[in-house]
Amino acid sequence: MDTGSSTGGTGGGGRTDPATEVFLAHRNLLFTVSYEMLGSAADAEDVLQETWLRWSGADRARVREPRAYLVRIATRQSLNRLRTLKRRRESYVGAWLPEPLLTTPDVAEDVELAESVSMALLLVLETLSPTERAVFVLHEAFGFGYGEIAAAVDRTPVAVRQIAHRARRRVEARRPRATVPPGQARAVLESFRQAFETGDVQGLLDVLAPDVVVVGDGGGVKQAVPNPVTGAGKVVRLLLGGLRKVGRAVTGSPTLVNGGPALAIHLDGEFDGVLAARVEGGLITGLYHVRNPEKLTRLGSETPLTLR
């Protein structure tokens, strides 16, 4: 079955069979769960395929709550894949960033959803162990109870409660501060875009927080800053110095990535990557520049996401 745009599993007259209907009804939820656990859309799609195979072969007559059952399968598959990804990311060339997703305006308007899939939070979740990440995502973002999570991660409810407390404490210590309304965030990024494209030093300093950080991900394929750069002065020098070195016209067009404002970066009109921004208190506190071509495949069409 293609768990993407096609429905698959159709019987006579083009009708979709019940198993497929149930799966497709929860597909966006399952993708969102897997993506938040993995930070990779490609791997999340693989998890969906594995989840469908197990769902289609299950004794569904004994399944009382299909949603919980499907999330349990997706969580287990994501955990298995996350442990492999952890080892792979240790040898990743340069800084690692989540795979950016082009999202719809309604994702940005849903504060809870936008925060849960933001580049900034996904980076914080990378500091957790696989089990901590699964527990945190399921409890904090999706509101699953400790008993439901325990069945998904093969721990007792008491253990899950302890893991959730520990993960929450670790995330809160690194979690970005409260964000601003979507409209204000877009306005701040527009001011940044104009200052960047015109080389306006003061204009950039006016919209960058003193402790702003820039993270670049070229994956060893495209040039990017190898390590995070922190501080408004350093970031301005990096940005404007980069403009001079490129020797090509650099422009940015507004877009929405992971529920937040971003710029699609073009060099002489050719798409080159995406620059996502974290805006807090009216200033940009984080810039996440993804140039790795393998991570830019989900920016041609909007990805539907949901917490329900």
Tab-separated table of C-alpha atoms in Angstrom:
chain	number	residue	atom	x	y	z
A	1	MET	CA	0.000	0.000	0.000
A	2	ASP	CA	1.102	3.549	-0.742
A	3	THR	CA	0.444	5.383	2.526
A	4	GLY	CA	0.884	8.713	0.813
A	5	SER	CA	-1.589	10.263	-1.581
A	6	SER	CA	-3.167	7.041	-2.875
A	7	THR	CA	-5.622	5.131	-0.751
A	8	GLY	CA	-4.794	1.586	-1.757
A	9	GLY	CA	-6.754	-1.381	-0.460
A	10	THR	CA	-9.773	-0.696	-2.666
A	11	GLY	CA	-12.319	-3.336	-3.405
A	12	GLY	CA	-14.937	-3.560	-6.115
A	13	GLY	CA	-16.401	-0.277	-7.267
A	14	GLY	CA	-13.371	1.674	-5.971
A	15	ARG	CA	-14.475	1.506	-2.346
A	16	THR	CA	-11.736	1.595	0.303
A	17	ASP	CA	-11.685	-1.362	2.660
A	18	PRO	CA	-12.286	-0.710	6.400
A	19	ALA	CA	-8.673	-1.339	7.455
A	20	THR	CA	-7.411	1.252	4.963
A	21	GLU	CA	-10.100	3.751	5.949
A	22	VAL	CA	-9.077	3.556	9.609
A	23	PHE	CA	-5.392	3.887	8.771
A	24	LEU	CA	-5.910	6.871	6.486
A	25	ALA	CA	-8.118	8.537	9.088
A	26	HIS	CA	-5.124	8.570	11.450
A	27	ARG	CA	-2.337	8.922	8.898
A	28	ASN	CA	-1.539	12.587	9.576
A	29	LEU	CA	-1.428	11.925	13.317
A	30	LEU	CA	0.896	8.944	12.855
A	31	PHE	CA	3.187	10.963	10.599
A	32	THR	CA	3.317	13.826	13.100
A	33	VAL	CA	4.142	11.463	15.990
A	34	SER	CA	6.902	9.776	13.989
A	35	TYR	CA	8.313	13.047	12.670
A	36	GLU	CA	8.484	14.605	16.143
A	37	MET	CA	10.319	11.522	17.387
A	38	LEU	CA	12.728	11.314	14.440
A	39	GLY	CA	13.136	14.823	13.014
A	40	SER	CA	13.152	13.209	9.582
A	41	ALA	CA	10.218	13.131	7.181
A	42	ALA	CA	11.813	10.386	5.094
A	43	ASP	CA	12.191	8.141	8.135
A	44	ALA	CA	8.683	9.036	9.329
A	45	GLU	CA	7.299	7.878	5.976
A	46	ASP	CA	9.178	4.578	6.375
A	47	VAL	CA	7.605	4.194	9.815
A	48	LEU	CA	4.159	4.716	8.261
A	49	GLN	CA	4.817	1.924	5.787
A	50	GLU	CA	5.910	-0.409	8.585
A	51	THR	CA	2.897	0.604	10.679
A	52	TRP	CA	0.519	-0.107	7.808
A	53	LEU	CA	2.013	-3.570	7.257
A	54	ARG	CA	1.512	-4.478	10.908
A	55	TRP	CA	-1.957	-2.950	11.014
A	56	SER	CA	-3.089	-4.769	7.877
A	57	GLY	CA	-1.907	-8.082	9.350
A	58	ALA	CA	-3.373	-7.554	12.818
A	59	ASP	CA	-6.470	-9.205	14.234
A	60	ARG	CA	-8.422	-5.965	14.148
A	61	ALA	CA	-11.540	-7.544	15.652
A	62	ARG	CA	-9.665	-7.553	18.965
A	63	VAL	CA	-8.551	-3.907	18.702
A	64	ARG	CA	-10.805	-1.728	20.845
A	65	GLU	CA	-9.084	1.610	20.196
A	66	PRO	CA	-7.563	1.782	16.679
A	67	ARG	CA	-6.019	5.215	17.280
A	68	ALA	CA	-4.098	4.111	20.371
A	69	TYR	CA	-3.166	0.822	18.719
A	70	LEU	CA	-1.774	2.536	15.612
A	71	VAL	CA	0.144	5.103	17.662
A	72	ARG	CA	1.620	2.255	19.713
A	73	ILE	CA	2.886	0.542	16.555
A	74	ALA	CA	4.269	3.791	15.115
A	75	THR	CA	5.987	4.604	18.414
A	76	ARG	CA	7.694	1.227	18.597
A	77	GLN	CA	8.857	1.466	15.000
A	78	SER	CA	10.076	5.024	15.571
A	79	LEU	CA	11.999	3.955	18.670
A	80	ASN	CA	13.761	1.211	16.740
A	81	ARG	CA	14.674	3.629	13.974
A	82	LEU	CA	15.658	6.411	16.387
A	83	ARG	CA	18.290	4.241	18.047
A	84	THR	CA	19.875	3.648	14.644
A	85	LEU	CA	19.646	7.328	13.728
A	86	LYS	CA	21.353	8.334	16.984
A	87	ARG	CA	24.434	6.365	15.964
A	88	ARG	CA	24.320	7.685	12.414
A	89	ARG	CA	24.079	11.319	13.553
A	90	GLU	CA	27.193	10.953	15.652
A	91	SER	CA	29.181	10.745	12.395
A	92	TYR	CA	27.153	13.424	10.581
A	93	VAL	CA	29.334	16.045	8.884
A	94	GLY	CA	28.821	19.432	10.562
A	95	ALA	CA	25.779	20.455	12.577
A	96	TRP	CA	22.573	18.430	12.208
A	97	LEU	CA	19.159	20.039	11.738
A	98	PRO	CA	15.716	18.436	11.395
A	99	GLU	CA	14.358	17.920	7.894
A	100	PRO	CA	12.251	21.048	7.229
A	101	LEU	CA	8.598	20.697	6.244
A	102	LEU	CA	6.534	23.175	4.270
A	103	THR	CA	3.462	23.675	6.460
A	104	THR	CA	0.055	25.275	6.073
A	105	PRO	CA	-0.893	28.618	7.689
A	106	ASP	CA	-3.257	26.819	10.089
A	107	VAL	CA	-0.266	25.009	11.612
A	108	ALA	CA	1.305	28.376	12.438
A	109	GLU	CA	-1.974	29.547	13.986
A	110	ASP	CA	-2.115	26.464	16.241
A	111	VAL	CA	0.383	27.544	18.910
A	112	GLU	CA	0.652	24.114	20.518
A	113	LEU	CA	1.211	22.300	17.222
A	114	ALA	CA	3.614	24.900	15.847
A	115	GLU	CA	5.725	24.733	18.998
A	116	SER	CA	5.830	20.938	18.995
A	117	VAL	CA	7.212	20.725	15.438
A	118	SER	CA	9.398	23.838	15.547
A	119	MET	CA	13.022	23.497	14.497
A	120	ALA	CA	14.091	24.878	17.869
A	121	LEU	CA	12.194	22.312	19.950
A	122	LEU	CA	13.149	19.402	17.694
A	123	LEU	CA	16.788	20.338	18.253
A	124	VAL	CA	16.236	20.305	22.018
A	125	LEU	CA	14.621	16.863	21.760
A	126	GLU	CA	17.848	15.583	20.206
A	127	THR	CA	19.430	15.852	23.658
A	128	LEU	CA	17.056	13.213	25.065
A	129	SER	CA	17.469	9.465	24.979
A	130	PRO	CA	15.166	7.638	22.531
A	131	THR	CA	12.801	6.495	25.294
A	132	GLU	CA	12.762	9.938	26.934
A	133	ARG	CA	11.939	11.511	23.597
A	134	ALA	CA	9.101	9.078	22.921
A	135	VAL	CA	7.593	9.630	26.361
A	136	PHE	CA	7.939	13.409	26.156
A	137	VAL	CA	6.400	13.624	22.677
A	138	LEU	CA	3.473	11.340	23.451
A	139	HIS	CA	2.664	12.943	26.805
A	140	GLU	CA	3.464	16.622	26.296
A	141	ALA	CA	2.487	17.093	22.641
A	142	PHE	CA	-0.211	14.484	22.105
A	143	GLY	CA	-1.659	14.176	25.607
A	144	PHE	CA	-1.432	10.410	25.948
A	145	GLY	CA	-1.724	9.024	29.466
A	146	TYR	CA	1.069	7.186	31.236
A	147	GLY	CA	-0.712	3.862	30.863
A	148	GLU	CA	-1.067	4.247	27.089
A	149	ILE	CA	2.560	5.323	26.760
A	150	ALA	CA	3.733	2.423	28.918
A	151	ALA	CA	2.226	-0.027	26.434
A	152	ALA	CA	4.049	1.713	23.567
A	153	VAL	CA	7.525	1.878	25.148
A	154	ASP	CA	7.397	-1.378	27.132
A	155	ARG	CA	7.741	0.263	30.544
A	156	THR	CA	5.476	0.378	33.573
A	157	PRO	CA	3.223	3.425	34.085
A	158	VAL	CA	5.266	4.332	37.180
A	159	ALA	CA	8.495	4.210	35.180
A	160	VAL	CA	6.923	6.269	32.389
A	161	ARG	CA	5.860	8.935	34.891
A	162	GLN	CA	9.453	9.176	36.150
A	163	ILE	CA	10.828	9.315	32.617
A	164	ALA	CA	8.311	12.035	31.702
A	165	HIS	CA	9.318	14.125	34.703
A	166	ARG	CA	13.015	13.766	33.893
A	167	ALA	CA	12.519	14.551	30.193
A	168	ARG	CA	10.324	17.563	30.945
A	169	ARG	CA	12.937	18.973	33.311
A	170	ARG	CA	15.692	18.557	30.703
A	171	VAL	CA	13.613	20.110	27.930
A	172	GLU	CA	12.460	23.068	30.028
A	173	ALA	CA	16.087	23.889	30.848
A	174	ARG	CA	16.791	24.339	27.124
A	175	ARG	CA	13.379	25.149	25.719
A	176	PRO	CA	13.051	28.464	23.865
A	177	ARG	CA	11.082	31.195	25.590
A	178	ALA	CA	7.504	32.074	24.675
A	179	THR	CA	7.034	32.912	21.020
A	180	VAL	CA	5.155	35.822	19.446
A	181	PRO	CA	1.962	35.770	17.320
A	182	PRO	CA	2.487	34.493	13.751
A	183	GLY	CA	1.831	37.893	12.187
A	184	GLN	CA	4.444	39.598	14.329
A	185	ALA	CA	6.956	36.838	13.621
A	186	ARG	CA	6.447	37.258	9.875
A	187	ALA	CA	6.909	41.028	10.169
A	188	VAL	CA	10.190	40.595	12.074
A	189	LEU	CA	11.495	38.149	9.486
A	190	GLU	CA	10.495	40.517	6.683
A	191	SER	CA	12.559	43.275	8.327
A	192	PHE	CA	15.438	40.810	8.559
A	193	ARG	CA	15.064	39.878	4.875
A	194	GLN	CA	15.194	43.486	3.719
A	195	ALA	CA	18.226	44.271	5.865
A	196	PHE	CA	20.006	41.094	4.764
A	197	GLU	CA	19.431	41.607	1.060
A	198	THR	CA	20.569	45.255	1.207
A	199	GLY	CA	23.515	44.660	3.541
A	200	ASP	CA	22.046	46.957	6.210
A	201	VAL	CA	24.168	46.295	9.320
A	202	GLN	CA	22.062	48.362	11.698
A	203	GLY	CA	18.870	46.921	10.279
A	204	LEU	CA	20.116	43.425	11.076
A	205	LEU	CA	21.204	44.395	14.570
A	206	ASP	CA	17.758	45.883	15.178
A	207	VAL	CA	16.000	42.528	14.632
A	208	LEU	CA	18.574	40.105	16.081
A	209	ALA	CA	18.577	39.243	19.778
A	210	PRO	CA	21.944	39.791	21.512
A	211	ASP	CA	22.286	36.029	22.022
A	212	VAL	CA	20.953	34.956	18.606
A	213	VAL	CA	22.343	31.663	17.322
A	214	VAL	CA	22.823	30.478	13.743
A	215	VAL	CA	22.981	26.762	12.930
A	216	GLY	CA	23.794	25.536	9.433
A	217	ASP	CA	23.323	22.077	7.918
A	218	GLY	CA	25.015	21.226	4.644
A	219	GLY	CA	25.404	17.530	5.391
A	220	GLY	CA	28.923	17.554	3.985
A	221	VAL	CA	27.427	18.179	0.531
A	222	LYS	CA	26.936	21.947	0.624
A	223	GLN	CA	29.033	24.468	2.512
A	224	ALA	CA	27.527	25.592	5.822
A	225	VAL	CA	28.786	26.926	9.127
A	226	PRO	CA	30.357	23.841	10.777
A	227	ASN	CA	29.423	24.904	14.301
A	228	PRO	CA	26.700	27.156	15.741
A	229	VAL	CA	27.556	30.871	15.776
A	230	THR	CA	26.219	32.891	18.724
A	231	GLY	CA	25.951	36.643	19.262
A	232	ALA	CA	24.406	39.398	17.130
A	233	GLY	CA	27.716	40.940	16.098
A	234	LYS	CA	29.200	37.606	15.018
A	235	VAL	CA	26.034	36.640	13.180
A	236	VAL	CA	25.922	39.918	11.238
A	237	ARG	CA	29.559	39.486	10.191
A	238	LEU	CA	28.808	35.907	9.169
A	239	LEU	CA	25.785	36.865	7.110
A	240	LEU	CA	27.273	39.845	5.315
A	241	GLY	CA	30.639	38.150	4.887
A	242	GLY	CA	28.848	35.213	3.320
A	243	LEU	CA	27.052	37.535	0.903
A	244	ARG	CA	30.377	38.941	-0.302
A	245	LYS	CA	31.966	35.510	-0.710
A	246	VAL	CA	29.073	33.996	-2.650
A	247	GLY	CA	29.429	36.485	-5.474
A	248	ARG	CA	25.864	35.796	-6.616
A	249	ALA	CA	22.543	37.503	-5.987
A	250	VAL	CA	21.119	36.111	-2.740
A	251	THR	CA	17.399	36.569	-2.167
A	252	GLY	CA	14.852	35.151	0.238
A	253	SER	CA	11.148	34.600	-0.305
A	254	PRO	CA	8.817	34.267	2.712
A	255	THR	CA	7.468	30.806	3.463
A	256	LEU	CA	6.255	28.714	6.398
A	257	VAL	CA	8.455	25.884	7.645
A	258	ASN	CA	7.576	23.673	10.628
A	259	GLY	CA	4.817	26.039	11.628
A	260	GLY	CA	7.086	29.084	11.765
A	261	PRO	CA	8.337	31.875	9.500
A	262	ALA	CA	11.163	31.072	7.109
A	263	LEU	CA	12.855	32.220	3.941
A	264	ALA	CA	13.385	30.116	0.847
A	265	ILE	CA	16.910	31.138	-0.157
A	266	HIS	CA	17.773	31.556	-3.826
A	267	LEU	CA	21.138	32.155	-5.488
A	268	ASP	CA	20.691	33.984	-8.800
A	269	GLY	CA	17.083	32.809	-8.733
A	270	GLU	CA	17.932	29.145	-8.137
A	271	PHE	CA	16.594	27.517	-4.974
A	272	ASP	CA	19.467	26.770	-2.599
A	273	GLY	CA	17.985	26.067	0.818
A	274	VAL	CA	15.742	27.288	3.592
A	275	LEU	CA	16.394	29.625	6.510
A	276	ALA	CA	13.937	29.081	9.363
A	277	ALA	CA	13.682	31.610	12.175
A	278	ARG	CA	12.785	31.537	15.842
A	279	VAL	CA	11.229	34.831	16.949
A	280	GLU	CA	10.823	35.634	20.637
A	281	GLY	CA	9.929	38.966	22.207
A	282	GLY	CA	9.994	40.695	18.831
A	283	LEU	CA	13.558	39.618	18.041
A	284	ILE	CA	15.103	36.728	16.148
A	285	THR	CA	16.757	34.359	18.610
A	286	GLY	CA	17.497	31.482	16.251
A	287	LEU	CA	18.284	31.011	12.557
A	288	TYR	CA	18.378	27.491	11.120
A	289	HIS	CA	19.895	27.224	7.642
A	290	VAL	CA	19.361	23.917	5.826
A	291	ARG	CA	21.287	23.402	2.563
A	292	ASN	CA	21.669	19.623	2.570
A	293	PRO	CA	19.836	18.619	-0.661
A	294	GLU	CA	18.628	15.367	0.913
A	295	LYS	CA	16.627	17.416	3.429
A	296	LEU	CA	14.967	19.764	0.965
A	297	THR	CA	12.598	17.337	-0.733
A	298	ARG	CA	9.520	18.190	1.380
A	299	LEU	CA	9.397	21.872	0.442
A	300	GLY	CA	7.520	21.505	-2.836
A	301	SER	CA	4.158	20.786	-1.224
A	302	GLU	CA	2.577	21.359	2.175
A	303	THR	CA	2.739	18.558	4.739
A	304	PRO	CA	-0.451	18.108	6.800
A	305	LEU	CA	0.264	17.801	10.525
A	306	THR	CA	-1.994	17.292	13.523
A	307	LEU	CA	-1.914	16.553	17.234
A	308	ARG	CA	-5.337	14.863	17.190
